[in-house]
mmCIF file of C-alpha atoms and ligand atoms in Angstrom:
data_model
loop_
_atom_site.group_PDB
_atom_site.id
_atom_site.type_symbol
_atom_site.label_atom_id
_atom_site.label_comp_id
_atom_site.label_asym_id
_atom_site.label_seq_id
_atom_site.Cartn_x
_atom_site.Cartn_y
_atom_site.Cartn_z
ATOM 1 C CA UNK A 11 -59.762 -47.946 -32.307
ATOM 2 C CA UNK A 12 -58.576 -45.764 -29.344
ATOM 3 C CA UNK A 13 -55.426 -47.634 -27.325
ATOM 4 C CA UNK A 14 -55.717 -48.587 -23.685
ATOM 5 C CA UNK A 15 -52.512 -48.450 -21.295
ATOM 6 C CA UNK A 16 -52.133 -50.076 -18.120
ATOM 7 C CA UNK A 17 -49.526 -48.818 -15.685
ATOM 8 C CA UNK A 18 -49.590 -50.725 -12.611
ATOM 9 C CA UNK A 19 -46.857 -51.227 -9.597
ATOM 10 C CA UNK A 20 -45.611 -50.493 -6.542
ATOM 11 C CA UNK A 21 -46.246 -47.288 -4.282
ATOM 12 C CA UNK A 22 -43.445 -44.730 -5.183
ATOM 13 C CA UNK A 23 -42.183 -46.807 -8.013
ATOM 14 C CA UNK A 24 -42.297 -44.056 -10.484
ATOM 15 C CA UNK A 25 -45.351 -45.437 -12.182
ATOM 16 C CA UNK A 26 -47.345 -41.768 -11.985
ATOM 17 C CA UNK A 27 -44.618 -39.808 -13.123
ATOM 18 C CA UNK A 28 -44.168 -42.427 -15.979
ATOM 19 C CA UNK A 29 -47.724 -42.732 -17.017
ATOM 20 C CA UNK A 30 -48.070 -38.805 -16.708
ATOM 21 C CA UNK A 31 -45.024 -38.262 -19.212
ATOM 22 C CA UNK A 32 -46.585 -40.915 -21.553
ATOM 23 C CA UNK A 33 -49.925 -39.925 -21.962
ATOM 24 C CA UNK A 34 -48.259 -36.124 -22.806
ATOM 25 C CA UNK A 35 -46.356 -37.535 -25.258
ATOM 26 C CA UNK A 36 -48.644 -40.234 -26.986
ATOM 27 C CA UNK A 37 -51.299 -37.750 -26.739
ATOM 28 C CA UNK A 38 -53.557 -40.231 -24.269
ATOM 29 C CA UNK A 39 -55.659 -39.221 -21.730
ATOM 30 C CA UNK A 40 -54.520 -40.052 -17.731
ATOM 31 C CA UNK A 41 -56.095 -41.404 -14.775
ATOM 32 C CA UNK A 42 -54.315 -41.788 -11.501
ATOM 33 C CA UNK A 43 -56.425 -44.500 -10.280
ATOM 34 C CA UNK A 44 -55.228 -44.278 -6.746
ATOM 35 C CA UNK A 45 -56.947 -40.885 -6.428
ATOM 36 C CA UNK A 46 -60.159 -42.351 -6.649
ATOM 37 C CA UNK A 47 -59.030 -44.442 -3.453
ATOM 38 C CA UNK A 48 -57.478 -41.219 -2.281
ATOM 39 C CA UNK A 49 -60.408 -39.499 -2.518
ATOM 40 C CA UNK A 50 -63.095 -42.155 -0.711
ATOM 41 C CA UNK A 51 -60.114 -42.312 2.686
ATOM 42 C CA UNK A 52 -60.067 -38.396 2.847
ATOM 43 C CA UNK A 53 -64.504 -38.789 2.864
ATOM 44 C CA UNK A 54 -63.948 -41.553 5.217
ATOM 45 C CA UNK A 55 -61.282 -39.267 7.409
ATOM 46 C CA UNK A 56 -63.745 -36.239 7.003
ATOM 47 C CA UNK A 57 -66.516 -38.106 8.293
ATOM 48 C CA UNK A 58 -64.618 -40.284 10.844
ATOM 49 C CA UNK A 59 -65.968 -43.374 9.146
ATOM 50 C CA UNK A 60 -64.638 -46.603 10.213
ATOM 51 C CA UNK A 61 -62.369 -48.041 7.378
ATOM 52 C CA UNK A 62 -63.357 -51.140 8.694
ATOM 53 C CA UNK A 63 -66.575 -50.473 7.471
ATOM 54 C CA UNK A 64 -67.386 -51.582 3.389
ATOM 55 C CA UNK A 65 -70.929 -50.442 3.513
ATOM 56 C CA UNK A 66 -70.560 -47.323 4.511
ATOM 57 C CA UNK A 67 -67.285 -46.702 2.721
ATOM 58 C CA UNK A 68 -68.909 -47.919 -0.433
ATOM 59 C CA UNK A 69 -71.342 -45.663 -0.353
ATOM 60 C CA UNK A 70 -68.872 -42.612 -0.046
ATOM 61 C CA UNK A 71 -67.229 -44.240 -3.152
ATOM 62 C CA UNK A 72 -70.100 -43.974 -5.519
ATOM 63 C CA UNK A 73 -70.265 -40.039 -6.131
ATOM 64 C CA UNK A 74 -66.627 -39.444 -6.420
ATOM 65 C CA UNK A 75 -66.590 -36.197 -9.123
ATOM 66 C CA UNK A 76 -63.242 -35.608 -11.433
ATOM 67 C CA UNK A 77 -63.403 -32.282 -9.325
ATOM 68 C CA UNK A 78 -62.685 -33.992 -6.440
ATOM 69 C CA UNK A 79 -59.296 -35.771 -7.478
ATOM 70 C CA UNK A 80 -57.532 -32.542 -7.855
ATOM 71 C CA UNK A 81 -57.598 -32.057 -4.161
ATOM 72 C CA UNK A 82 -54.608 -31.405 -2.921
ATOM 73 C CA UNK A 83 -54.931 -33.166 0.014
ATOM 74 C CA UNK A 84 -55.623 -36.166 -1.362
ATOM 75 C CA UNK A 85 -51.636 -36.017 -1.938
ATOM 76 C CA UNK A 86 -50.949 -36.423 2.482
ATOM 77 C CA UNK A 87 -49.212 -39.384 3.550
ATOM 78 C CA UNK A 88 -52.426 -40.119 5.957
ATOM 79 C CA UNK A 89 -54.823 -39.959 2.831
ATOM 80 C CA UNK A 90 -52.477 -42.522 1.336
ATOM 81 C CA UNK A 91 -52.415 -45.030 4.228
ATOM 82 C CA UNK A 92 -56.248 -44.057 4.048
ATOM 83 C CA UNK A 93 -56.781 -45.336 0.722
ATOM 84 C CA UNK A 94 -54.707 -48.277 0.879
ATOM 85 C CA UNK A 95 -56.900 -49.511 3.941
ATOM 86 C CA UNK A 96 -60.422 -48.355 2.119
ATOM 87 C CA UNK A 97 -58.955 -50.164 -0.985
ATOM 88 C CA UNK A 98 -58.793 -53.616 0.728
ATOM 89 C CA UNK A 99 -63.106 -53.959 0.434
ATOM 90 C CA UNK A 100 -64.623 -55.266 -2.435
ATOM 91 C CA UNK A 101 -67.958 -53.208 -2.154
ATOM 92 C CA UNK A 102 -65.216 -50.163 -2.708
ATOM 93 C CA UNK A 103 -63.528 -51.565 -5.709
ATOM 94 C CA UNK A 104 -67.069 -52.581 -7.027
ATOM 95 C CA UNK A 105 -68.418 -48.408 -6.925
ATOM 96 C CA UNK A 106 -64.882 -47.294 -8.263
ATOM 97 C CA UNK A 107 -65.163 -49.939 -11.179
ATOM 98 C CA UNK A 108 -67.571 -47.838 -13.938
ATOM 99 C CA UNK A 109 -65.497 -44.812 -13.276
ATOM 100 C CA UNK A 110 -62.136 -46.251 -14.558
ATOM 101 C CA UNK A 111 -63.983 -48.380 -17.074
ATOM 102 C CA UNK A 112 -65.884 -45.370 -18.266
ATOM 103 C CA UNK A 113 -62.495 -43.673 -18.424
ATOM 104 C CA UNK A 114 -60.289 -45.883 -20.307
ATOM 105 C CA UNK A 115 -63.077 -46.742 -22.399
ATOM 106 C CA UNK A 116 -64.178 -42.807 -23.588
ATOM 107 C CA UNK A 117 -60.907 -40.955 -23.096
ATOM 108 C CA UNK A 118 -62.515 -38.095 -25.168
ATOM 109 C CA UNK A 119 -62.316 -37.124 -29.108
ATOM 110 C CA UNK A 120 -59.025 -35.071 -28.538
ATOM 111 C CA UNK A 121 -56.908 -38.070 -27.270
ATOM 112 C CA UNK A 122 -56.063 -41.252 -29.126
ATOM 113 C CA UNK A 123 -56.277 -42.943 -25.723
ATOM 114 C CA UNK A 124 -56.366 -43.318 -22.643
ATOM 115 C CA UNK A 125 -53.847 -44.308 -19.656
ATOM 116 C CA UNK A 126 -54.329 -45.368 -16.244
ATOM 117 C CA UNK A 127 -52.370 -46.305 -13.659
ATOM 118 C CA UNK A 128 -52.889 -48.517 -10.630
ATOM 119 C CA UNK A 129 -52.574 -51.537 -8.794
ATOM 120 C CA UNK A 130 -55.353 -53.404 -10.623
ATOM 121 C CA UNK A 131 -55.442 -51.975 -13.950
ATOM 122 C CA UNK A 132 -53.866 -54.521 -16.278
ATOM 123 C CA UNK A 133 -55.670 -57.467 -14.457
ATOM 124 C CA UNK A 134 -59.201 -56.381 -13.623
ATOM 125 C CA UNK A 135 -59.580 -53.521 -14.701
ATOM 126 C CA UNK A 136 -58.242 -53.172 -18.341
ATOM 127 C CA UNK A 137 -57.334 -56.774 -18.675
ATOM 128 C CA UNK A 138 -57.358 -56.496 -22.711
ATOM 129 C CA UNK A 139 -54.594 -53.713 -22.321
ATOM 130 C CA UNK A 140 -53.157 -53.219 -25.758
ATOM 131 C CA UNK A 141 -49.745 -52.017 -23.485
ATOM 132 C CA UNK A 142 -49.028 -53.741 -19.538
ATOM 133 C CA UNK A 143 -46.705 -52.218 -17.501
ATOM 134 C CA UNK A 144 -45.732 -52.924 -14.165
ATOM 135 C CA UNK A 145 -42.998 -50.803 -12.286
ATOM 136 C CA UNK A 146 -40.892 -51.754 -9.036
ATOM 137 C CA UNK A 147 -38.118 -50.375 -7.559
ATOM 138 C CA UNK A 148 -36.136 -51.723 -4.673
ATOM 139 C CA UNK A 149 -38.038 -51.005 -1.205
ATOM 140 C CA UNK A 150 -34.911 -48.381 0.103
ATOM 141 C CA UNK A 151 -35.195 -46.425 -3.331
ATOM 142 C CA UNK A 152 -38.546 -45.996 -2.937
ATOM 143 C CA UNK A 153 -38.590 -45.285 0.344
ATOM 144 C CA UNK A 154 -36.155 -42.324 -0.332
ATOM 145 C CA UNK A 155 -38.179 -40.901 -3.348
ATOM 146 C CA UNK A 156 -41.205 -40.648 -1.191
ATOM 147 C CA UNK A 157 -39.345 -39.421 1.799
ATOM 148 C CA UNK A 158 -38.193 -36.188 -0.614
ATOM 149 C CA UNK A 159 -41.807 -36.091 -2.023
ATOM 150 C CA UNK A 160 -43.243 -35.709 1.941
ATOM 151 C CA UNK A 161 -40.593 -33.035 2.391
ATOM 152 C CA UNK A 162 -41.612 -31.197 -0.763
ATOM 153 C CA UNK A 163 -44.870 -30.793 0.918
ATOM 154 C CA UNK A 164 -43.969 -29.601 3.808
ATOM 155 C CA UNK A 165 -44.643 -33.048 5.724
ATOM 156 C CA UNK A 166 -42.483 -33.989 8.812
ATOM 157 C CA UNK A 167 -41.550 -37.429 8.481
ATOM 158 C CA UNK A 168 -38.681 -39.306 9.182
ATOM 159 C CA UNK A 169 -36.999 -41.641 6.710
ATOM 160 C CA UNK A 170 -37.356 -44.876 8.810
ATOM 161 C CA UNK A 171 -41.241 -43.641 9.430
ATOM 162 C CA UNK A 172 -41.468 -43.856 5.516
ATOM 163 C CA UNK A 173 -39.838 -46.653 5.306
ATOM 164 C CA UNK A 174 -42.031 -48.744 7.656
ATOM 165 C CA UNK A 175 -44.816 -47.452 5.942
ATOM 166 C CA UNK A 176 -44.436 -48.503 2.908
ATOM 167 C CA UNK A 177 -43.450 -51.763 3.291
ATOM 168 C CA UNK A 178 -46.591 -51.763 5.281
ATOM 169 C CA UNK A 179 -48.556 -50.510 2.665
ATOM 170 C CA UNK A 180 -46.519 -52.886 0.016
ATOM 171 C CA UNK A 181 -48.299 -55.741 2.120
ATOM 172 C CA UNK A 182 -51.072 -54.660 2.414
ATOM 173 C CA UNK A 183 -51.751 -53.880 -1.680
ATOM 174 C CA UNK A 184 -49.995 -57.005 -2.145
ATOM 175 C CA UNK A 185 -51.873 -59.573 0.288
ATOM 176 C CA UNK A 186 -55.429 -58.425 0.299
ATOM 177 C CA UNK A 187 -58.249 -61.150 -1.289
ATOM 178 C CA UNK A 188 -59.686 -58.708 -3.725
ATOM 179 C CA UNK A 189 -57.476 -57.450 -6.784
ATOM 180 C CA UNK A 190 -54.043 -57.994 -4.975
ATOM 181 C CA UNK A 191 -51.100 -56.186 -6.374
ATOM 182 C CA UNK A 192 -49.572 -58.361 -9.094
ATOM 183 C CA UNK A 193 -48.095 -57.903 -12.478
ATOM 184 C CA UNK A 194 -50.612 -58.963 -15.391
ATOM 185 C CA UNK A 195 -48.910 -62.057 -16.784
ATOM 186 C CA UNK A 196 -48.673 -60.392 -20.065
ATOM 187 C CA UNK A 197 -47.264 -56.982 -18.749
ATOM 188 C CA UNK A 198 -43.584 -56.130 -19.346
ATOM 189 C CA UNK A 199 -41.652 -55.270 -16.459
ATOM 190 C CA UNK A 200 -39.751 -51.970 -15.493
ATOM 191 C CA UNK A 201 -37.360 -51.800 -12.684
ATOM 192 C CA UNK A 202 -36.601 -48.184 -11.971
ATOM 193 C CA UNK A 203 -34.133 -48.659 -8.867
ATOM 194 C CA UNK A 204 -31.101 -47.906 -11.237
ATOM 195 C CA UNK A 205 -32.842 -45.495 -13.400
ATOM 196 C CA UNK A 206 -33.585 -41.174 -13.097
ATOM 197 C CA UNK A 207 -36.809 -40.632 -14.341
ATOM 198 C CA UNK A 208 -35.702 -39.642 -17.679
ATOM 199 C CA UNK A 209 -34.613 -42.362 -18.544
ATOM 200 C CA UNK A 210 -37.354 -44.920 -17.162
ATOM 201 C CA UNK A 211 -39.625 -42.455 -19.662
ATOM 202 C CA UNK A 212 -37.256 -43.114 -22.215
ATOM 203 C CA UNK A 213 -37.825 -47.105 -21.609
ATOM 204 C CA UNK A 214 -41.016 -47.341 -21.503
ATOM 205 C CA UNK A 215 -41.813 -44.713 -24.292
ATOM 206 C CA UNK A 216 -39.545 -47.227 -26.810
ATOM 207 C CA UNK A 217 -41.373 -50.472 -25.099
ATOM 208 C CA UNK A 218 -44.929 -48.817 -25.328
ATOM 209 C CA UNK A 219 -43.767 -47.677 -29.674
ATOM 210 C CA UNK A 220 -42.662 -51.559 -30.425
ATOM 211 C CA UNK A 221 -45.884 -52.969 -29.101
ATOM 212 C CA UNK A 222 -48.122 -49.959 -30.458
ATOM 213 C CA UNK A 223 -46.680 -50.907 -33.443
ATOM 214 C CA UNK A 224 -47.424 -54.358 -33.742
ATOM 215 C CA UNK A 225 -51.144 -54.156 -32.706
HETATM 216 O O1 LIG B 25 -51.093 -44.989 -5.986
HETATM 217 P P1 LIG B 25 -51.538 -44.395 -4.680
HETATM 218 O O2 LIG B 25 -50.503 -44.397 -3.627
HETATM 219 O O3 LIG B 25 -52.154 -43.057 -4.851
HETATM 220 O O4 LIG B 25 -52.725 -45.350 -4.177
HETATM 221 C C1 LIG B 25 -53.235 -45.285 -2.873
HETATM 222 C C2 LIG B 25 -53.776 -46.649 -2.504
HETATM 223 O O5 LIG B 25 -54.948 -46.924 -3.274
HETATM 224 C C3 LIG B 25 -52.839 -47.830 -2.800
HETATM 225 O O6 LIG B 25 -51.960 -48.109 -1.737
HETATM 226 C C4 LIG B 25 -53.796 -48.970 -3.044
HETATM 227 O O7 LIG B 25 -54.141 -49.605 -1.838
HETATM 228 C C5 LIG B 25 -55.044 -48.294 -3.580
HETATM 229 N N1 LIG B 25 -55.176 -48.496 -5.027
HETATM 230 C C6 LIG B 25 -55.749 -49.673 -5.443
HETATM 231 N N2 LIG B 25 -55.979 -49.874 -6.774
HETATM 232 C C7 LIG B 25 -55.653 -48.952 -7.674
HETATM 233 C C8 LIG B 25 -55.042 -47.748 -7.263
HETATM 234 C C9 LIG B 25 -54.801 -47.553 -5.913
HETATM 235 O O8 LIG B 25 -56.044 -50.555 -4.645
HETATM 236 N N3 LIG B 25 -55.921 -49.168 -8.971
#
């Protein structure tokens, strides 16, 4: 039987980088679930749909090709705030649901597995997870990560601009009705605030051995 991991936390927690490192190593196949939501805001920005509007945005979610979520725009701190506001309607989540289940579910013959990585994954949309992982980091650290990832792109944004945004979109994923941000109360948490990315890997590689090892 092929393995299913769930990565879920916070925005800028280290989670992607994590997951990315993981699947390369385990030999799994990765999703970066927020792309999906990435890729219905930058439709809904394209075609100045409201992102008030779930029928409309629902229907831009139900085509979304693999193609698409190597877009490099989808990357764009506006894209971002994009997603996190499409992401709030459950006619959204619904069209976005096969893809990921398709995904984890068929990771393809060369991979033992698959990974995703999320906000929903170990609670609605893997909930029988053979691995749960949910990764914070204090709000500041974060901030600061993401501020350096902006600059990397070439984005002009100031620290406390970041900083408010996050926290905005930390509510946000956090307080909406529909598959809020939570950890899975079987997931095992990682708090990367103290920790360079090497060694978060080095963590969760050792957590996500132990518990492959015991299913
Ligand atoms: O992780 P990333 O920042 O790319 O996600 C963008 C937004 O997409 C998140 O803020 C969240 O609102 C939404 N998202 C979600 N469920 C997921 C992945 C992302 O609601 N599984």
């Amino acid at each position: 039987m092929k393995k299913i991991i769930a990565i879920d936390g916070t925005f800028a927690s280290g989670k992607g980088t994590l997951a990315k490192k993981l699947a390369a190593s385990f030999g799994y196949a990765y999703l970066d679930t927020g792309k999906l939501y990435r890729a219905v805001g930058l439709r809904a920005l394209k075609s100045k749909t409201n992102l008030d509007d779930a029928k409309k945005l629902a229907k831009l979610a139900t085509d979304i090709t693999p193609a698409e979520l190597d877009d490099l725009a989808l990357k764009s701190g506006p894209v971002g705030a994009a997603a996190s506001k499409v992401a709030v309607h459950t006619e959204v989540r619904a069209a976005l649901f096969e893809f990921q289940r398709n995904f984890a579910a068929n990771p393809g013959r060369q991979y033992k597995g698959s990974i995703l990585d999320g906000r929903d994954i170990g609670t609605v949309i893997c909930p029988d997870a053979d691995v749960k992982l949910y990764v914070d980091a204090q709000p500041s650290v974060r901030a600061e990560r993401r501020y350096k990832e902006l600059l990397s792109y070439g984005e002009d944004m100031s620290l406390e601009k970041v900083t408010a945004d996050l926290i905005e979109r930390d509510t946000r994923d956090q307080t909406r009705a529909e598959a809020p941000l939570t950890p899975a109360e079987n997931a095992h948490l990682l708090d990367t605030t103290n920790l360079s990315i090497d060694a978060a890997f080095m963590q969760a590689k050792t957590l996500v051995e132990t518990i492959l090892s015991q299913t």
